[in-house]
Amino acid sequence: IAASSGQPVGDMMATWTRRRGFPILSVSLEPGSSSSSASTSNQLLSLNQVPYHAPRTYTVGLPFTPEMYCNDWTDDVADSSWWIPVALRVTGSNAVQWHAFSNCSSNLTLAVPHNGWVLANVGRYGFYRVNYSEPLWAVLTAAATQQSTIDSIDLGGLLDDAYSLSLVRQLSITTFLGLTKALGGRVQPELPPWSIGLGWLQRMADVLSSAAFLGDAAGGAQWRSCLGNLRQFVTDQLTGPFIQHLEVPGQAKPGLTFDVNSQDSPELRLLRPKLLTAAGFLGHSGVMQQASQLLQQAATGQVVLAADVTKAVYSLAVGSGDETAYEAVQKIYEQSLDPTDKDHALHALARVSTAPLISRSLQYALSPAVRTQDVAKLLVDVAKQGGLGFNMTWEFIINHTDDILKKYGADDVTYSFGRPLNKLARLFADESLVERLKTLEQQQPGLLSPTFIEEANEARMLNADWLRLQGVDACAWLADAVATGGSSDSSTVGGNGTASGGRR
């Protein structure tokens, strides 16, 4: 490749292949000389690269400065930076300009409209995060409301970068939250930004759900209130407006339902179950009710569920707290000969939200009706919802260790049961629960994987740091957004209201 291109490809790639990690590209604009156009000026674009990690010299405070950590990655100055190709686009232009550099910083002059923006890593080709100066984040957030200005791939990248940068404390979580508001206004089926945005919002909800069960002295009441505001914000300002107003080809009225038709684009078919499921579990009661009604109709032969939405309907119907829906899905799990349908039903039985149904699923996991290979999956999926399900699952495991060992056998329990539990480590917020599990590990060696306690304790400390450093700001932002923002009717959904995959 080097010989054909005439470029030092080996040297360029060595900066990526011979070291771990990846960089953050910091981007800022500074006023420069005026151009011949009254509406634009030549501005100095400043690019700085740093490793994606919290540097040794950093404790608390925003923002970083290049001098603090440009060479913090290594003591070898020659090995302190990556070769970074950057695709750039400015306000009002679809043209992409490329710039590459391999030092800690680089500057170039761009013609940028007054109060305009520059977008870096256009198309998301580069394997790095992008952090912008505060003014640039502000204008990009405003521009993101228009699909014609910032396309779906780049909005997804902005959302992913903003949340990820908050995790290493290079950016306030409120920047990410501000960006999510664009989702509710861009009424187009865009899979990348919705998938990324909802994923991180659910991550926030998971942490807040666990923190909500801390004692009031540890802020439990504050986190419960914050979780309620998060769900209301998502429903009223993001998923609610989108579900209500989306224009679906072949559908008489606007609105996203569970209906699947031949005119659906592949992107819409992928987005529909993901968005409706997330909307329901993040507070949209109308979606829950619709799924429950649809499951009842399917059970009596009135409709046939489309394959695209079967898993979503099962999960949301059970999550609604409807015991009839729970029993219908339980019957599907036990009687279905279709392995995919059986798996969807098992997943749905874990999406329980009330104490009676959570207890029912936990007890059911150890019953003869559940295959041994499904026991850990059901318990883990109940706990993965955080909050009440998380706490009740661990209480159940602690109190039923003999039954679990009997189910698996001492030789297989670590691999088949203990290893899947590692997925739950990221949700810990309560130090006392970690201590109880240390005792369990001593009493029942092998029930948990060898690294579980270490991972759970590390996650607990990271979650505590997130709540302290970012959670407080997020909660204040959400409270203000709920108080000042609009609302949508979450008891209904758009479309024709049938929500069916097809009628008999």
Coordinates of C-alpha atoms in Angstrom, one line a residue:
I1 CA 0.0 0.0 0.0
A2 CA 2.8 2.4 0.9
A3 CA 4.5 1.8 -2.5
S4 CA 1.3 2.3 -4.4
S5 CA 0.2 5.5 -2.5
G6 CA 3.6 7.0 -2.0
Q7 CA 2.6 7.6 1.6
P8 CA 4.4 6.3 4.8
V9 CA 1.5 4.0 5.6
G10 CA 3.7 1.8 7.9
D11 CA 4.7 4.7 10.0
M12 CA 1.1 6.0 10.2
M13 CA -0.4 2.7 11.2
A14 CA 2.4 1.9 13.7
T15 CA 1.0 4.7 15.9
W16 CA -2.3 2.6 16.1
T17 CA -1.2 -1.0 16.0
R18 CA 1.7 -0.8 18.4
R19 CA 0.0 0.8 21.3
R20 CA -3.2 0.4 23.3
G21 CA -6.1 2.7 23.5
F22 CA -7.2 5.6 21.2
P23 CA -7.2 9.4 21.4
I24 CA -9.6 12.2 22.0
L25 CA -9.4 15.0 19.4
S26 CA -10.1 18.4 21.0
V27 CA -11.4 21.0 18.6
S28 CA -11.8 24.7 19.1
L29 CA -12.2 27.8 16.8
E30 CA -10.5 31.2 17.4
P31 CA -11.4 34.3 15.4
G32 CA -8.9 35.2 12.7
S33 CA -8.7 37.6 9.8
S34 CA -11.8 38.7 8.0
S35 CA -12.5 37.3 4.5
S36 CA -13.9 39.1 1.5
S37 CA -17.4 37.8 2.5
A38 CA -19.3 39.8 5.0
S39 CA -20.9 36.7 6.4
T40 CA -17.7 34.6 6.9
S41 CA -14.3 35.0 8.4
N42 CA -11.1 33.0 8.4
Q43 CA -10.9 31.3 11.8
L44 CA -8.1 29.4 13.3
L45 CA -9.0 25.7 14.0
S46 CA -7.0 24.3 16.8
L47 CA -6.7 20.5 17.1
N48 CA -5.2 18.7 20.1
Q49 CA -5.0 15.0 20.8
V50 CA -4.9 13.3 24.1
P51 CA -5.4 9.7 25.3
Y52 CA -8.9 8.6 26.2
H53 CA -8.3 8.1 30.0
A54 CA -8.2 10.2 33.1
P55 CA -4.6 11.4 33.3
R56 CA -2.4 11.0 36.3
T57 CA -2.3 14.7 37.1
Y58 CA -6.1 15.1 37.0
T59 CA -8.5 15.0 39.9
V60 CA -11.7 17.1 39.5
G61 CA -12.5 20.0 37.2
L62 CA -13.3 20.9 33.6
P63 CA -11.8 21.2 31.1
F64 CA -8.4 19.5 30.6
T65 CA -5.6 21.5 29.0
P66 CA -3.2 19.9 26.6
E67 CA -0.2 20.7 28.8
M68 CA -1.7 18.5 31.5
Y69 CA -1.8 15.3 29.7
C70 CA -0.6 15.4 26.1
N71 CA 2.5 13.3 27.0
D72 CA 0.9 11.7 30.0
W73 CA 0.3 8.6 28.0
T74 CA 4.0 7.7 28.0
D75 CA 7.4 9.0 29.1
D76 CA 8.7 8.6 25.6
V77 CA 7.9 11.8 23.7
A78 CA 8.3 10.1 20.4
D79 CA 5.5 7.7 21.4
S80 CA 3.1 10.2 22.8
S81 CA 0.7 10.8 19.9
W82 CA -1.3 9.1 17.1
W83 CA -1.4 9.9 13.4
I84 CA -4.9 11.2 13.1
P85 CA -6.8 11.7 9.8
V86 CA -9.6 14.2 10.3
A87 CA -12.6 14.8 8.0
L88 CA -14.0 18.3 8.6
R89 CA -17.1 20.1 7.5
V90 CA -18.3 23.7 8.3
T91 CA -21.6 25.4 8.5
G92 CA -23.5 25.7 5.2
S93 CA -21.3 23.4 3.2
N94 CA -21.5 19.7 2.4
A95 CA -17.9 19.6 1.2
V96 CA -15.5 17.5 3.4
Q97 CA -12.0 18.8 4.0
W98 CA -9.3 16.3 5.1
H99 CA -6.5 17.2 7.5
A100 CA -4.0 14.8 9.1
F101 CA -1.4 15.3 11.9
S102 CA 0.8 13.3 14.1
N103 CA 2.0 15.8 16.7
C104 CA 0.2 16.6 19.9
S105 CA -1.5 19.6 18.2
S106 CA -2.1 21.1 14.9
N107 CA -3.6 24.4 13.6
L108 CA -5.2 25.4 10.3
T109 CA -7.3 28.2 8.9
L110 CA -10.8 27.6 7.8
A111 CA -13.4 30.0 6.3
V112 CA -16.3 29.6 8.7
P113 CA -19.6 31.7 8.8
H114 CA -20.0 34.0 11.7
N115 CA -21.5 32.1 14.7
G116 CA -20.9 28.9 12.6
W117 CA -19.6 25.5 13.5
V118 CA -17.1 23.0 12.4
L119 CA -17.8 19.2 12.6
A120 CA -14.9 16.8 12.9
N121 CA -14.7 13.1 12.1
V122 CA -17.5 13.5 9.5
G123 CA -19.0 10.2 8.7
R124 CA -17.3 8.7 11.7
Y125 CA -14.4 7.1 9.8
G126 CA -11.8 7.8 12.5
F127 CA -11.4 5.6 15.6
Y128 CA -11.3 8.4 18.1
R129 CA -13.5 10.6 20.3
V130 CA -14.1 14.3 19.5
N131 CA -14.5 16.9 22.1
Y132 CA -15.3 20.5 21.2
S133 CA -14.9 23.8 22.9
E134 CA -18.0 24.9 24.8
P135 CA -19.1 27.4 22.1
L136 CA -18.8 24.7 19.4
W137 CA -20.8 22.2 21.5
A138 CA -23.5 24.9 21.8
V139 CA -23.8 25.7 18.1
L140 CA -23.6 22.0 17.2
T141 CA -26.4 21.2 19.6
A142 CA -28.6 23.8 18.1
A143 CA -27.8 22.6 14.5
A144 CA -28.5 19.0 15.4
T145 CA -32.2 19.6 15.5
Q146 CA -32.2 19.7 11.7
Q147 CA -31.5 16.5 9.8
S148 CA -30.6 18.5 6.7
T149 CA -27.8 20.1 8.7
I150 CA -26.4 17.2 10.8
D151 CA -27.1 13.8 9.3
S152 CA -28.0 10.7 11.4
I153 CA -24.5 9.2 11.4
D154 CA -22.9 12.4 12.7
L155 CA -25.7 13.0 15.3
G156 CA -25.1 9.5 16.5
G157 CA -21.4 10.3 16.8
L158 CA -22.0 13.5 18.7
L159 CA -24.2 11.7 21.2
D160 CA -21.8 8.8 21.6
D161 CA -18.8 11.1 22.0
A162 CA -20.6 13.4 24.5
Y163 CA -21.7 10.6 26.9
S164 CA -18.3 8.8 26.6
L165 CA -16.4 12.0 27.3
S166 CA -18.5 12.5 30.4
L167 CA -17.4 9.1 31.7
V168 CA -13.8 10.3 31.8
R169 CA -14.9 13.7 33.1
Q170 CA -13.8 15.7 30.1
L171 CA -17.3 16.9 29.5
S172 CA -20.4 17.6 31.5
I173 CA -23.2 15.1 31.2
T174 CA -25.6 18.0 30.5
T175 CA -24.0 18.4 27.0
F176 CA -25.2 14.9 26.1
L177 CA -28.7 15.5 27.6
G178 CA -29.0 18.7 25.6
L179 CA -28.1 16.9 22.4
T180 CA -30.8 14.2 23.0
K181 CA -33.5 16.9 22.6
A182 CA -32.8 16.8 18.9
L183 CA -34.2 13.3 18.7
G184 CA -37.7 14.4 19.6
G185 CA -37.7 17.0 16.9
R186 CA -36.2 15.1 14.0
V187 CA -39.2 13.1 13.1
Q188 CA -37.4 10.7 10.7
P189 CA -36.6 7.0 11.2
E190 CA -32.9 7.3 12.1
L191 CA -31.5 4.2 13.6
P192 CA -27.9 5.4 14.6
P193 CA -28.8 8.4 16.8
W194 CA -31.8 6.7 18.4
S195 CA -29.9 3.5 19.1
I196 CA -27.0 5.3 20.7
G197 CA -29.0 7.9 22.6
L198 CA -31.5 5.4 24.0
G199 CA -28.7 3.1 25.0
W200 CA -26.9 5.8 27.1
L201 CA -30.2 7.0 28.5
Q202 CA -31.0 3.5 29.6
R203 CA -27.5 3.2 31.1
M204 CA -28.3 6.4 33.2
A205 CA -31.6 4.8 34.2
D206 CA -29.9 1.6 35.3
V207 CA -27.4 3.4 37.6
L208 CA -30.2 5.7 39.0
S209 CA -32.4 2.6 39.6
S210 CA -29.7 1.0 41.7
A211 CA -28.9 4.2 43.5
A212 CA -32.6 4.8 44.2
F213 CA -32.6 1.8 46.6
L214 CA -29.8 3.3 48.8
G215 CA -30.9 4.7 52.1
D216 CA -32.0 8.3 52.2
A217 CA -28.9 9.2 54.0
A218 CA -26.9 8.1 50.9
G219 CA -29.2 10.1 48.6
G220 CA -31.7 7.4 47.8
A221 CA -34.7 9.8 47.7
Q222 CA -32.7 12.2 45.5
W223 CA -31.9 9.5 43.0
R224 CA -35.5 8.2 43.0
S225 CA -36.8 11.7 42.1
C226 CA -34.1 12.0 39.4
L227 CA -35.1 8.7 37.9
G228 CA -38.7 9.9 37.7
N229 CA -37.6 13.1 36.0
L230 CA -35.4 11.1 33.5
R231 CA -38.4 8.9 32.5
Q232 CA -40.7 11.9 32.2
F233 CA -38.2 13.8 30.1
V234 CA -37.6 10.9 27.7
T235 CA -41.4 10.3 27.4
D236 CA -42.5 13.9 27.1
Q237 CA -39.7 15.3 25.0
L238 CA -38.1 12.5 23.1
T239 CA -40.0 9.2 22.5
G240 CA -43.5 10.7 22.9
P241 CA -43.3 13.3 20.2
F242 CA -41.5 10.9 17.8
I243 CA -44.0 8.1 18.3
Q244 CA -46.9 10.5 17.9
H245 CA -45.8 12.4 14.8
L246 CA -43.7 10.0 12.7
E247 CA -45.0 9.8 9.2
V248 CA -45.0 6.1 8.2
P249 CA -45.3 5.2 4.5
G250 CA -48.5 3.3 3.8
Q251 CA -50.1 4.3 7.1
A252 CA -53.2 6.5 7.1
K253 CA -52.3 8.5 10.1
P254 CA -49.0 9.7 11.6
G255 CA -47.6 7.7 14.5
L256 CA -45.3 4.7 15.2
T257 CA -47.1 1.5 16.2
F258 CA -46.3 -2.2 16.1
D259 CA -47.7 -2.4 12.6
V260 CA -45.3 -3.7 10.0
N261 CA -46.1 -3.1 6.3
S262 CA -44.4 -3.8 3.0
Q263 CA -43.5 -0.1 2.5
D264 CA -41.3 0.0 5.6
S265 CA -37.7 0.8 5.0
P266 CA -35.1 -1.6 6.5
E267 CA -34.0 1.2 8.9
L268 CA -37.6 1.7 10.1
R269 CA -38.0 -2.1 10.6
L270 CA -34.9 -2.2 12.7
L271 CA -35.8 1.0 14.6
R272 CA -39.4 0.2 15.5
P273 CA -38.9 -2.6 18.1
K274 CA -35.8 -1.0 19.6
L275 CA -37.5 2.4 20.0
L276 CA -40.9 1.1 21.2
T277 CA -39.2 -1.2 23.8
A278 CA -37.0 1.5 25.1
A279 CA -39.9 4.0 25.2
G280 CA -42.1 1.6 27.2
F281 CA -39.4 0.8 29.8
L282 CA -38.4 4.5 30.1
G283 CA -42.0 5.6 31.0
H284 CA -44.3 5.6 27.9
S285 CA -47.4 3.9 29.4
G286 CA -49.2 4.0 26.1
V287 CA -46.7 1.7 24.4
M288 CA -47.0 -0.7 27.4
Q289 CA -50.8 -0.8 27.2
Q290 CA -50.8 -1.3 23.4
A291 CA -48.4 -4.2 23.7
S292 CA -50.5 -5.8 26.4
Q293 CA -53.7 -5.5 24.3
L294 CA -51.9 -6.8 21.2
L295 CA -50.7 -9.9 23.1
Q296 CA -54.2 -10.6 24.2
Q297 CA -55.4 -10.4 20.6
A298 CA -52.6 -12.7 19.4
A299 CA -53.4 -15.2 22.1
T300 CA -57.0 -15.4 20.9
G301 CA -56.1 -15.6 17.3
Q302 CA -57.3 -12.2 16.3
V303 CA -54.0 -11.0 15.0
V304 CA -50.6 -12.5 14.0
L305 CA -47.6 -10.8 15.4
A306 CA -45.0 -9.8 12.9
A307 CA -41.6 -11.4 13.5
D308 CA -40.0 -7.9 13.8
V309 CA -42.0 -6.9 16.8
T310 CA -42.7 -10.3 18.6
K311 CA -39.9 -9.9 21.2
A312 CA -40.9 -6.3 21.9
V313 CA -44.6 -7.1 22.3
Y314 CA -43.8 -10.0 24.7
S315 CA -41.4 -7.9 26.8
L316 CA -43.6 -4.8 27.0
A317 CA -46.7 -6.7 27.8
V318 CA -45.0 -8.5 30.7
G319 CA -43.4 -5.2 31.8
S320 CA -46.8 -3.6 32.0
G321 CA -47.5 -5.7 35.1
D322 CA -50.4 -7.5 33.5
E323 CA -50.6 -11.0 35.1
T324 CA -52.6 -12.3 32.2
A325 CA -49.9 -11.3 29.8
Y326 CA -47.3 -12.8 32.1
E327 CA -49.1 -16.2 32.0
A328 CA -49.6 -16.0 28.3
V329 CA -45.8 -15.5 27.7
Q330 CA -45.0 -18.2 30.3
K331 CA -47.2 -20.6 28.3
I332 CA -45.4 -19.7 25.1
Y333 CA -42.0 -20.4 26.7
E334 CA -43.2 -23.9 27.9
Q335 CA -45.0 -24.9 24.7
S336 CA -43.4 -23.3 21.7
L337 CA -41.3 -25.5 19.5
D338 CA -39.7 -22.5 17.8
P339 CA -36.4 -21.8 19.5
T340 CA -36.5 -18.1 18.6
D341 CA -40.0 -17.7 20.0
K342 CA -39.0 -19.6 23.1
D343 CA -36.0 -17.3 23.6
H344 CA -38.2 -14.2 23.1
A345 CA -40.6 -15.5 25.8
L346 CA -37.8 -16.2 28.2
H347 CA -36.4 -12.7 27.7
A348 CA -39.8 -11.2 28.3
L349 CA -40.4 -13.2 31.6
A350 CA -37.4 -11.2 32.9
R351 CA -38.8 -7.8 32.1
V352 CA -41.0 -7.9 35.2
S353 CA -41.5 -4.6 37.0
T354 CA -43.6 -5.3 40.1
A355 CA -42.5 -7.2 43.2
P356 CA -45.1 -10.0 42.9
L357 CA -44.1 -10.7 39.3
I358 CA -40.4 -10.4 40.0
S359 CA -40.7 -12.9 42.8
R360 CA -42.7 -15.1 40.4
S361 CA -40.0 -15.1 37.7
L362 CA -37.3 -15.8 40.3
Q363 CA -39.1 -18.8 41.7
Y364 CA -39.9 -20.0 38.2
A365 CA -36.2 -19.9 37.2
L366 CA -35.5 -22.9 39.5
S367 CA -38.7 -24.8 38.6
P368 CA -38.6 -28.0 36.4
A369 CA -40.3 -26.0 33.6
V370 CA -37.1 -23.9 33.0
R371 CA -34.3 -25.6 31.2
T372 CA -31.0 -25.7 33.0
Q373 CA -29.3 -23.6 30.3
D374 CA -31.9 -20.9 30.8
V375 CA -31.8 -20.6 34.6
A376 CA -28.8 -18.2 34.8
K377 CA -30.1 -16.2 31.8
L378 CA -33.5 -15.6 33.4
L379 CA -32.1 -14.6 36.8
V380 CA -29.5 -12.3 35.2
D381 CA -32.0 -10.6 32.9
V382 CA -34.3 -9.9 35.9
A383 CA -31.4 -8.3 37.7
K384 CA -30.1 -6.4 34.7
Q385 CA -33.1 -4.1 35.0
G386 CA -31.6 -2.6 38.1
G387 CA -33.4 -1.3 41.1
L388 CA -36.0 -3.6 42.7
G389 CA -35.3 -6.5 40.2
F390 CA -31.5 -6.3 40.9
N391 CA -31.9 -6.3 44.7
M392 CA -34.6 -9.1 44.8
T393 CA -32.5 -11.3 42.5
W394 CA -29.4 -11.1 44.7
E395 CA -31.6 -11.8 47.8
F396 CA -33.0 -14.8 46.0
I397 CA -29.5 -16.1 45.0
I398 CA -28.2 -15.7 48.6
N399 CA -31.2 -17.6 50.0
H400 CA -31.3 -20.4 47.4
T401 CA -27.6 -21.3 47.0
D402 CA -28.3 -25.0 47.8
D403 CA -31.0 -25.2 45.1
I404 CA -28.7 -23.5 42.6
L405 CA -25.8 -25.9 43.4
K406 CA -28.2 -28.9 43.1
K407 CA -29.4 -27.6 39.7
Y408 CA -25.9 -27.2 38.3
G409 CA -23.6 -29.4 40.3
A410 CA -20.5 -28.2 42.1
D411 CA -18.2 -28.9 39.1
D412 CA -20.3 -26.8 36.6
V413 CA -21.7 -24.0 38.7
T414 CA -18.9 -21.5 38.2
Y415 CA -18.9 -21.8 34.5
S416 CA -22.6 -22.1 33.8
F417 CA -24.0 -19.9 36.6
G418 CA -21.2 -17.8 38.1
R419 CA -19.8 -16.6 34.8
P420 CA -23.1 -15.1 33.5
L421 CA -23.5 -13.2 36.7
N422 CA -20.5 -11.0 35.7
K423 CA -22.8 -9.0 33.5
L424 CA -24.4 -7.6 36.7
A425 CA -21.2 -6.2 38.2
R426 CA -21.7 -2.8 36.4
L427 CA -25.0 -2.1 38.4
F428 CA -23.6 -2.2 41.9
A429 CA -24.2 0.9 44.0
D430 CA -24.6 -0.5 47.5
E431 CA -21.4 -1.3 49.4
S432 CA -23.3 -3.5 52.0
L433 CA -24.5 -5.8 49.2
V434 CA -20.9 -6.3 48.0
E435 CA -19.9 -7.2 51.6
R436 CA -22.7 -9.8 51.7
L437 CA -21.5 -11.3 48.5
K438 CA -18.0 -11.5 49.9
T439 CA -19.4 -13.6 52.7
L440 CA -21.4 -15.7 50.2
E441 CA -18.2 -16.4 48.2
Q442 CA -16.5 -17.6 51.4
Q443 CA -19.4 -19.9 52.3
Q444 CA -20.0 -21.2 48.8
P445 CA -16.7 -21.2 46.9
G446 CA -17.3 -21.5 43.1
L447 CA -20.8 -20.0 43.1
L448 CA -19.4 -16.7 41.8
S449 CA -16.6 -16.3 39.3
P450 CA -13.1 -15.6 40.7
T451 CA -13.2 -12.0 39.5
F452 CA -16.8 -11.1 40.4
I453 CA -16.3 -9.4 43.7
E454 CA -13.4 -7.3 42.4
E455 CA -15.4 -6.2 39.3
A456 CA -18.5 -5.5 41.4
N457 CA -16.6 -3.4 43.9
E458 CA -14.8 -1.4 41.1
A459 CA -18.1 -0.8 39.4
R460 CA -19.7 0.4 42.7
M461 CA -16.9 2.9 43.1
L462 CA -17.2 4.1 39.5
N463 CA -21.0 4.4 39.9
A464 CA -20.5 6.4 43.1
D465 CA -18.1 8.7 41.3
W466 CA -20.5 9.1 38.4
L467 CA -23.4 10.0 40.8
R468 CA -21.2 12.5 42.6
L469 CA -19.5 14.1 39.7
Q470 CA -22.1 13.9 36.9
G471 CA -25.3 12.6 38.5
V472 CA -26.0 15.7 40.5
D473 CA -25.6 17.9 37.4
A474 CA -27.8 15.5 35.4
C475 CA -30.5 15.5 38.0
A476 CA -30.5 19.3 38.2
W477 CA -30.7 19.5 34.4
L478 CA -33.5 17.0 34.2
A479 CA -35.6 18.7 36.9
D480 CA -35.3 22.0 34.9
A481 CA -36.1 20.3 31.6
V482 CA -39.2 18.7 33.1
A483 CA -40.3 21.9 34.7
T484 CA -39.9 24.0 31.6
G485 CA -40.4 21.5 28.7
G486 CA -43.5 20.5 26.9
S487 CA -45.3 17.2 27.3
S488 CA -46.9 14.6 25.1
D489 CA -49.8 12.2 25.8
S490 CA -48.0 9.0 26.7
S491 CA -51.3 7.2 27.2
T492 CA -51.8 7.0 23.5
V493 CA -49.8 6.2 20.4
G494 CA -50.3 7.4 16.9
G495 CA -51.2 5.5 13.7
N496 CA -54.4 3.5 13.3
G497 CA -54.2 2.1 16.8
T498 CA -54.4 -1.6 15.8
A499 CA -50.7 -2.2 16.5
S500 CA -50.9 -5.5 14.7
G501 CA -48.5 -7.3 12.5
G502 CA -51.4 -8.6 10.5
R503 CA -55.0 -9.6 11.1
R504 CA -56.5 -13.0 10.4

